[in-house]
PDB file of C-alpha atoms in Angstrom:
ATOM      1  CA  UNK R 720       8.616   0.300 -23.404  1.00  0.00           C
ATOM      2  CA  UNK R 721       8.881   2.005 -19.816  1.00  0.00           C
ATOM      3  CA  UNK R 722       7.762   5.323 -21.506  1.00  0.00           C
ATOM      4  CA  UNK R 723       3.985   4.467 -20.810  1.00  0.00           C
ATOM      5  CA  UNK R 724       4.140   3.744 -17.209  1.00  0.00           C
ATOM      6  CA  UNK R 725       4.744   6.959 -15.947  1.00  0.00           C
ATOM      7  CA  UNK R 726       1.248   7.065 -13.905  1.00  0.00           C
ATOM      8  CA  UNK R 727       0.246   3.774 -14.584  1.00  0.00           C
ATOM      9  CA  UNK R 728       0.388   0.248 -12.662  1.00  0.00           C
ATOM     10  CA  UNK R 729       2.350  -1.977 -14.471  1.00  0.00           C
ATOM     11  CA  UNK R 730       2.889  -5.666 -14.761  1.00  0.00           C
ATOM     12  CA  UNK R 731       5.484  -7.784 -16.562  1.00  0.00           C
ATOM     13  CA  UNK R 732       6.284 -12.046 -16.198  1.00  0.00           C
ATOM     14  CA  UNK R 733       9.180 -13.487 -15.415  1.00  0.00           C
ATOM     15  CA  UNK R 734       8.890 -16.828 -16.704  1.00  0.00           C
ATOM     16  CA  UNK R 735      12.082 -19.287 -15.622  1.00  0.00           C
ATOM     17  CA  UNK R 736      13.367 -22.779 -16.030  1.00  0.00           C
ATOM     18  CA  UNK R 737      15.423 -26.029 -15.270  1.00  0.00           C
ATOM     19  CA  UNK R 738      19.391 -26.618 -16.474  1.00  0.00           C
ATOM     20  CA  UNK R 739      17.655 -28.585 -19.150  1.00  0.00           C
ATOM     21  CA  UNK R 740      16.431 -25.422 -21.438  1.00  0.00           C
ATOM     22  CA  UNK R 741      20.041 -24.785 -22.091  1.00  0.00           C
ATOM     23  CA  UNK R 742      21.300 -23.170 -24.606  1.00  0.00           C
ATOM     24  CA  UNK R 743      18.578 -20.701 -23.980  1.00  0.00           C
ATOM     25  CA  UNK R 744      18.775 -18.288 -21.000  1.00  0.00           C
ATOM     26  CA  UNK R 745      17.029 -19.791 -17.367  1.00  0.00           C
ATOM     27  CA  UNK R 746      14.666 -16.706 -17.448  1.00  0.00           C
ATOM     28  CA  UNK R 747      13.459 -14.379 -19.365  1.00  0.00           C
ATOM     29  CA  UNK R 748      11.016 -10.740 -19.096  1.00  0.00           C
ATOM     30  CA  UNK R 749       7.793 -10.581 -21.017  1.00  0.00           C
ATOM     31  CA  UNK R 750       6.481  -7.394 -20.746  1.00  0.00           C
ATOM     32  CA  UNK R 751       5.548  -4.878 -19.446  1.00  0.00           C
ATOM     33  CA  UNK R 752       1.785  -4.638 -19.662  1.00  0.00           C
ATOM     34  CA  UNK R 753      -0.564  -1.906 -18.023  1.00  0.00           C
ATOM     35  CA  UNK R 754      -3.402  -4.274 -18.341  1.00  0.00           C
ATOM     36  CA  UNK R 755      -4.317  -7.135 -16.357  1.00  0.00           C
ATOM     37  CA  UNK R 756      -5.974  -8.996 -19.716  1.00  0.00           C
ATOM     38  CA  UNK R 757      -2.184  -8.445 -21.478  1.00  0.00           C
ATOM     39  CA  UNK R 758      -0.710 -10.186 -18.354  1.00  0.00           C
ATOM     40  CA  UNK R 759      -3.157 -12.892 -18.116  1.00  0.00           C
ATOM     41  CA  UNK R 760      -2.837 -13.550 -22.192  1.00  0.00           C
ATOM     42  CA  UNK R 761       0.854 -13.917 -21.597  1.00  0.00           C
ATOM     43  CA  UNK R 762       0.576 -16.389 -18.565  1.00  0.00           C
ATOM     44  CA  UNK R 763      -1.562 -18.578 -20.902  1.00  0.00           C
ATOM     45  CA  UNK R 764       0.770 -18.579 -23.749  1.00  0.00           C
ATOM     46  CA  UNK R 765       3.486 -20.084 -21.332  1.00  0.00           C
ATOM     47  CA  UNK R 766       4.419 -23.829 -21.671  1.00  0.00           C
ATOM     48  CA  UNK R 767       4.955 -25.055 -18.767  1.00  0.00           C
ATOM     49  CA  UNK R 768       6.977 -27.861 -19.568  1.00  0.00           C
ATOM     50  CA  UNK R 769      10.594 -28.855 -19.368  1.00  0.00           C
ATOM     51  CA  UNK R 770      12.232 -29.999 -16.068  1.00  0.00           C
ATOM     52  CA  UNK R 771      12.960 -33.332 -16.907  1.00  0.00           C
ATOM     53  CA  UNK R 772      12.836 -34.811 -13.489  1.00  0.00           C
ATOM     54  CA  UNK R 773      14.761 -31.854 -12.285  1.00  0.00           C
ATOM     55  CA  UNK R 774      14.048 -31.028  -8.666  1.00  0.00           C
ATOM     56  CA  UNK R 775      15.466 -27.629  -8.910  1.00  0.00           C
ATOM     57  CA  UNK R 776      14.738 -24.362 -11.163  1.00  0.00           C
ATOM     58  CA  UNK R 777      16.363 -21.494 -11.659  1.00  0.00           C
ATOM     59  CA  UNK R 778      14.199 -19.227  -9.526  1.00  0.00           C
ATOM     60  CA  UNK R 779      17.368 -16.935  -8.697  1.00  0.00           C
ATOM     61  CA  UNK R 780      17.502 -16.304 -12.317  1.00  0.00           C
ATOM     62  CA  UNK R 781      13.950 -15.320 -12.073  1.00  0.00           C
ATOM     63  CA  UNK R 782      14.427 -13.055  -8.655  1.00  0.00           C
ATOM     64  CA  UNK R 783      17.099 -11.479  -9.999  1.00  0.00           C
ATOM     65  CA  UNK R 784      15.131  -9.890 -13.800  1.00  0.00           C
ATOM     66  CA  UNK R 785      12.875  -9.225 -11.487  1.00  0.00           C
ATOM     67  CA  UNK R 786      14.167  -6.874  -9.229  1.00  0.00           C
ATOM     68  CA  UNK R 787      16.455  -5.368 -12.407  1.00  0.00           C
ATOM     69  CA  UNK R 788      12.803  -4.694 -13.596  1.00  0.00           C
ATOM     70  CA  UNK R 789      11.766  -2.840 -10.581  1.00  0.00           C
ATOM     71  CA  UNK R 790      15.042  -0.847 -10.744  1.00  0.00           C
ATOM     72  CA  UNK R 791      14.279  -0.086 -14.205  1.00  0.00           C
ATOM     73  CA  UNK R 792      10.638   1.544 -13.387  1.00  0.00           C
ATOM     74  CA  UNK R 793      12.224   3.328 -10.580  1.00  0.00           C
ATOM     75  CA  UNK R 794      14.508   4.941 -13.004  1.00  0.00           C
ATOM     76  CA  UNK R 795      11.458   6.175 -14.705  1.00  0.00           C
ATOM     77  CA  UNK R 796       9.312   7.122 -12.111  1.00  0.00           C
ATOM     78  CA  UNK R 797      11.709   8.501  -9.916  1.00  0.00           C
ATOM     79  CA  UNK R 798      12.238   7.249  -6.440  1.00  0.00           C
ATOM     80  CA  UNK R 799       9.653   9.454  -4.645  1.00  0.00           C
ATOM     81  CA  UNK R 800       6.548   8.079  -6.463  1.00  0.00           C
ATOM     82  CA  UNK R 801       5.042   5.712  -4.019  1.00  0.00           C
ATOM     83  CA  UNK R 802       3.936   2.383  -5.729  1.00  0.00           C
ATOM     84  CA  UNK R 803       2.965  -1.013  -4.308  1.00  0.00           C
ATOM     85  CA  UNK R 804       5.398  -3.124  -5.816  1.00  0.00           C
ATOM     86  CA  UNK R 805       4.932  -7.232  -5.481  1.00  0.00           C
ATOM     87  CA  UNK R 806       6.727 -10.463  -6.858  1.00  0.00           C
ATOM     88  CA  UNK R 807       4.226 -13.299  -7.136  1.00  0.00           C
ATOM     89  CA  UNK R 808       6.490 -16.355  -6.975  1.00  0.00           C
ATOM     90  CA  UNK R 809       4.646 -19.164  -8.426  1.00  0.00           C
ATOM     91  CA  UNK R 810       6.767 -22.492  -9.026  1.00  0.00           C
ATOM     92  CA  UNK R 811       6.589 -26.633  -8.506  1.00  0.00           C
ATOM     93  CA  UNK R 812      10.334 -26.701  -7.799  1.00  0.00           C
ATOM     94  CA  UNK R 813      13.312 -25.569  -5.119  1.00  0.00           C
ATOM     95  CA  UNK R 814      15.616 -22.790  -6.090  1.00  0.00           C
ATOM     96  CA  UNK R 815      18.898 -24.354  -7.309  1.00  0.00           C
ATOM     97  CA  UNK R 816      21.914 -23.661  -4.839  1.00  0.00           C
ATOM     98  CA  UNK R 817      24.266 -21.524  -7.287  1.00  0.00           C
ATOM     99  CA  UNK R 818      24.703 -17.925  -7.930  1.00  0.00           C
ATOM    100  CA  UNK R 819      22.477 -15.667 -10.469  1.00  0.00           C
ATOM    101  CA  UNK R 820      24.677 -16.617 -13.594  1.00  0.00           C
ATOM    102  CA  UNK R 821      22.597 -14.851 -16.188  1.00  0.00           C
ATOM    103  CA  UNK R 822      21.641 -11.476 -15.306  1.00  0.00           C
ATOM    104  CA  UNK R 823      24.828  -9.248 -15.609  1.00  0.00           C
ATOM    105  CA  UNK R 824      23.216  -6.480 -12.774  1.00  0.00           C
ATOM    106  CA  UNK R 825      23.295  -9.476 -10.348  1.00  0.00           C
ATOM    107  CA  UNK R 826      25.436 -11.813 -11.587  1.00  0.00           C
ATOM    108  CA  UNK R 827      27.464 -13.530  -8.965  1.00  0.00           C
ATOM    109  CA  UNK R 828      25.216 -12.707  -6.319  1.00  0.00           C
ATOM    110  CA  UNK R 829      23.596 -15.417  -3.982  1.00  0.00           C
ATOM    111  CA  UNK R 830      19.641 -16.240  -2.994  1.00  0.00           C
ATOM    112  CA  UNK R 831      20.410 -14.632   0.414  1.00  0.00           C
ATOM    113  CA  UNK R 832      21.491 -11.485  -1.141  1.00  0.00           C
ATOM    114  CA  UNK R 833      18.588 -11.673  -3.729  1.00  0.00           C
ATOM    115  CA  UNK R 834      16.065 -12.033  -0.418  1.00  0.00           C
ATOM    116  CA  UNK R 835      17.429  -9.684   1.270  1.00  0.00           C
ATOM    117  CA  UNK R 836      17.388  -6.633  -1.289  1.00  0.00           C
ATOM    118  CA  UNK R 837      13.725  -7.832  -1.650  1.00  0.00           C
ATOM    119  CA  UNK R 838      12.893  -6.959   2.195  1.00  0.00           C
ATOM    120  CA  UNK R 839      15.234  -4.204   2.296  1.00  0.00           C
ATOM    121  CA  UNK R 840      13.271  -2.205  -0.597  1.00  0.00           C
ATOM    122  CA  UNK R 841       9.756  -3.427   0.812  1.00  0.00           C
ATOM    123  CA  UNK R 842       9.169  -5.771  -2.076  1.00  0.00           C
ATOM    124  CA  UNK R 843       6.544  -8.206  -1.012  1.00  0.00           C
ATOM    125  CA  UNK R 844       6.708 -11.842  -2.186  1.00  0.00           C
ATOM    126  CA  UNK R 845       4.235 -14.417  -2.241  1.00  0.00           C
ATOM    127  CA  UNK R 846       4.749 -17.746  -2.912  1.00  0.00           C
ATOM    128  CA  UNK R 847       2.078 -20.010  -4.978  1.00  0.00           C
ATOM    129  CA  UNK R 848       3.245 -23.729  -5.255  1.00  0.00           C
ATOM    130  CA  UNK R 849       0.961 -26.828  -6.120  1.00  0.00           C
ATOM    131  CA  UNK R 850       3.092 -29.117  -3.695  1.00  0.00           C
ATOM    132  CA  UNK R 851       3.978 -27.825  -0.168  1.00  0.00           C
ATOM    133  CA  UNK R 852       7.970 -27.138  -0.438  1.00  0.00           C
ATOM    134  CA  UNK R 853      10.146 -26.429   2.572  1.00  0.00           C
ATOM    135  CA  UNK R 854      12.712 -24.181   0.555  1.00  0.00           C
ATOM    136  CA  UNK R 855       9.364 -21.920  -0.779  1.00  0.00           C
ATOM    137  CA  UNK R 856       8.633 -21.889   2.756  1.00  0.00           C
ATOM    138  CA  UNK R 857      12.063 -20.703   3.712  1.00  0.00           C
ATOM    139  CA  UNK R 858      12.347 -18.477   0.691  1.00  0.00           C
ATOM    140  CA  UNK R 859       8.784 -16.712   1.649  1.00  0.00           C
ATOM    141  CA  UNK R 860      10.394 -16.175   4.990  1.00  0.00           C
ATOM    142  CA  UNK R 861      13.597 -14.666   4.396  1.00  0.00           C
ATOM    143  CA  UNK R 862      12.016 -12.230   2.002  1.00  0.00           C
ATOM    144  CA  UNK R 863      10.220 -10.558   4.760  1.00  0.00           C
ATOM    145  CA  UNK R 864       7.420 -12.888   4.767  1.00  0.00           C
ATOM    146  CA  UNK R 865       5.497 -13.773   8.070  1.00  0.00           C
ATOM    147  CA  UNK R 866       5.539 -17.488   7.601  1.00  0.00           C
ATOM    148  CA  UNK R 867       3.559 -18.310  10.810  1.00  0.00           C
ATOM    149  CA  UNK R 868       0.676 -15.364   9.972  1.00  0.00           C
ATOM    150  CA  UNK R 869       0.889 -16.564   6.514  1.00  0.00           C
ATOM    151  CA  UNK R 870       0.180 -20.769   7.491  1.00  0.00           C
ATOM    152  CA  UNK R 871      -2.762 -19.940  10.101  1.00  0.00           C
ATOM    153  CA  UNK R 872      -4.252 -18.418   7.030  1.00  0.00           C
ATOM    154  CA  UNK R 873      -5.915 -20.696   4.195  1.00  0.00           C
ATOM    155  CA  UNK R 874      -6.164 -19.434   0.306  1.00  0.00           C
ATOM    156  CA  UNK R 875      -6.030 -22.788  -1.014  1.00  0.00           C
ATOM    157  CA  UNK R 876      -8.676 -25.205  -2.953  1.00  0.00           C
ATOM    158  CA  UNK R 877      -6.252 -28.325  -2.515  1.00  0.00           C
ATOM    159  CA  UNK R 878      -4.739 -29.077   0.923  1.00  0.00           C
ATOM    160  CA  UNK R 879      -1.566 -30.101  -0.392  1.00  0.00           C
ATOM    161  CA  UNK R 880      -1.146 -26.609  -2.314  1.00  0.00           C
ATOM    162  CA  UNK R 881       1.037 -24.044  -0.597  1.00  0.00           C
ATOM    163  CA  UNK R 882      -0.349 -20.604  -0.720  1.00  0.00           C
ATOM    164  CA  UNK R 883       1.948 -17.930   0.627  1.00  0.00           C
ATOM    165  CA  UNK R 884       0.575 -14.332   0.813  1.00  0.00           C
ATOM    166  CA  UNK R 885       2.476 -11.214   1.550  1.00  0.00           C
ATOM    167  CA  UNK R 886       0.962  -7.850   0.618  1.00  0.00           C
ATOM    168  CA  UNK R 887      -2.848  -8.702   0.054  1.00  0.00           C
ATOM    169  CA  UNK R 888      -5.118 -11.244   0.816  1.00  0.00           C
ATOM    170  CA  UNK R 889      -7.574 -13.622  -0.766  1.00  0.00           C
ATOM    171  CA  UNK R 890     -10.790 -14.661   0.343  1.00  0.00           C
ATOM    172  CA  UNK R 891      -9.801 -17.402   3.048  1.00  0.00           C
ATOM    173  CA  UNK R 892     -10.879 -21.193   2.910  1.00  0.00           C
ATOM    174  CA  UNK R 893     -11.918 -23.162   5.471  1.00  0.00           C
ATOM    175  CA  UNK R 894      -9.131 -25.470   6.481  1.00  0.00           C
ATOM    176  CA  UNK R 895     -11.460 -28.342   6.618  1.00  0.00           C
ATOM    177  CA  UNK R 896     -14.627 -28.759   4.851  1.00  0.00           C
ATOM    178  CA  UNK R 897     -17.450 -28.609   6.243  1.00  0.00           C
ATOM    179  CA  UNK R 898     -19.578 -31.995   6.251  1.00  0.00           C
ATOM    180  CA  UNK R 899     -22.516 -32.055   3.638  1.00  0.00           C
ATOM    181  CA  UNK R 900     -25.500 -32.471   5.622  1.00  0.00           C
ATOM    182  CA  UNK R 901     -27.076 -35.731   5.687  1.00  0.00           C
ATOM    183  CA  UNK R 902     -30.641 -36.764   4.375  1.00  0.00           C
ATOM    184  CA  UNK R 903     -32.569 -37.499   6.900  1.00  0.00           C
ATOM    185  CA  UNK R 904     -33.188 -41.808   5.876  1.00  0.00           C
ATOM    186  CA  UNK R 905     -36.207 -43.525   7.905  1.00  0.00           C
ATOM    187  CA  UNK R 906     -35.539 -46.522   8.956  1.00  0.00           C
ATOM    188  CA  UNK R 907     -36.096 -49.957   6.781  1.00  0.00           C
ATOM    189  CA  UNK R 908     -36.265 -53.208   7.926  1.00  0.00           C
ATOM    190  CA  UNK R 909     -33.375 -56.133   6.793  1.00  0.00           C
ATOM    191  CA  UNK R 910     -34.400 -57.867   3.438  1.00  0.00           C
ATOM    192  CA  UNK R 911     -33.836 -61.362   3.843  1.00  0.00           C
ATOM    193  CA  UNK R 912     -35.086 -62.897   1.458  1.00  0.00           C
ATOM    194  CA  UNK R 913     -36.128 -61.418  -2.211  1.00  0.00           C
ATOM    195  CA  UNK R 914     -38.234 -63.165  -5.078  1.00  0.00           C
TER     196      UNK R 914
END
C-alpha cells in the first residue's frame, strides 16, 4: 500500500530468477516496507535456489518492476518531492539477452533501454555479485556507473567478490591484507639426534 509513504523512505525487493522457475513469473515485488527490519526479514525469507546450471537470469525482468515501482511512488509523491532513489543489484548470474517479457509497462523493451531510463532519471545502481562478472561490470557502467572510480575502490571481504557502488559508500578494505606480524623466535640450534 503506497498510501503510507507519503513522507516516508521506502523500500521494496525485487527478487528474480532463471527460465527454469517457469510457469511462475521471472520476478516478482515484495513490498513495500518503511522499515529496514521488514526489508531485511524479507531478504531472509528468500530461497535462493533454482538456476539449474543456468548462466543467465532474468535481471531485465527484475530492472524493469523495479523502475514500474519507482514510477508508482512518484505518482504518489508527486514529481517535485526530492528523494534519493537506488537499485541495489545483487545477483551470481549475467542478464539474459531477450526483451522484458513480463512486465506489461516495459514489455518489449531491451537492457539498453532499461539502463538508460535508469541514468536518465538519476537512479543509482550498484551492483553486489559473489563472482566478478564482466556483463555486471558492463551493466554498472551503462547505468551511469563510474566503473573505473568504482574498481580503485574496495568494499569487499573476498577478493573474488565484485562490489559495485553508486550513490553511497561503505567503509573501504584494504586491497591486500596486511601481513600479521611475526613473533619474534630466538634462534635454536639443529636437533640431530633425539633419545
Amino acid at each position: 500500500d503506497f498510501a503510507s509513504l507519503k513522507c516516508s523512505s521506502s523500500f521494496s525487493v525485487v527478487p528474480f530468477y532463471a527460465s527454469d522457475c517457469l510457469p511462475l513469473p521471472p520476478s516478482k515485488i515484495v513490498g513495500p516496507f518503511t522499515s529496514t527490519k521488514k526489508v531485511l526479514n524479507a531478504l531472509d525469507k528468500l530461497e535462493l535456489r533454482g538456476g539449474k546450471g543456468e548462466t543467465h537470469s532474468s535481471g531485465q525482468e527484475g530492472l524493469a518492476n523495479a523502475l514500474q515501482l519507482f514510477k508508482e511512488v512518484e505518482q504518489r509523491r508527486g514529481e517535485d518531492v526530492a528523494t534519493a532513489r537506488h537499485i541495489i543489484y545483487i545477483c551470481n548470474s549475467a542478464i539474459y539477452d531477450m526483451p522484458v517479457m513480463d512486465n506489461g509497462l516495459y514489455q518489449g523493451r531491451k537492457l539498453d533501454d532499461l539502463t538508460t531510463e535508469i541514468q536518465d532519471k538519476g537512479i543509482c545502481l550498484s551492483v553486489l555479485a559473489p563472482r566478478r562478472l564482466a556483463p555486471l561490470s558492463k551493466l554498472f557502467e551503462k547505468a551511469g556507473g563510474d566503473l573505473a572510480g568504482a574498481k580503485e575502490k574496495n568494499y569487499a571481504k573476498e577478493p573474488r567478490h565484485l562490489v559495485l557502488l553508486n550513490g553511497f559508500a561503505l567503509q573501504e578494505r584494504a586491497i591486500t591484507p596486511k601481513p600479521l606480524p611475526q613473533p619474534s623466535v630466538s634462534p635454536k640450534l639443529p636437533v640431530l639426534f633425539e633419545n
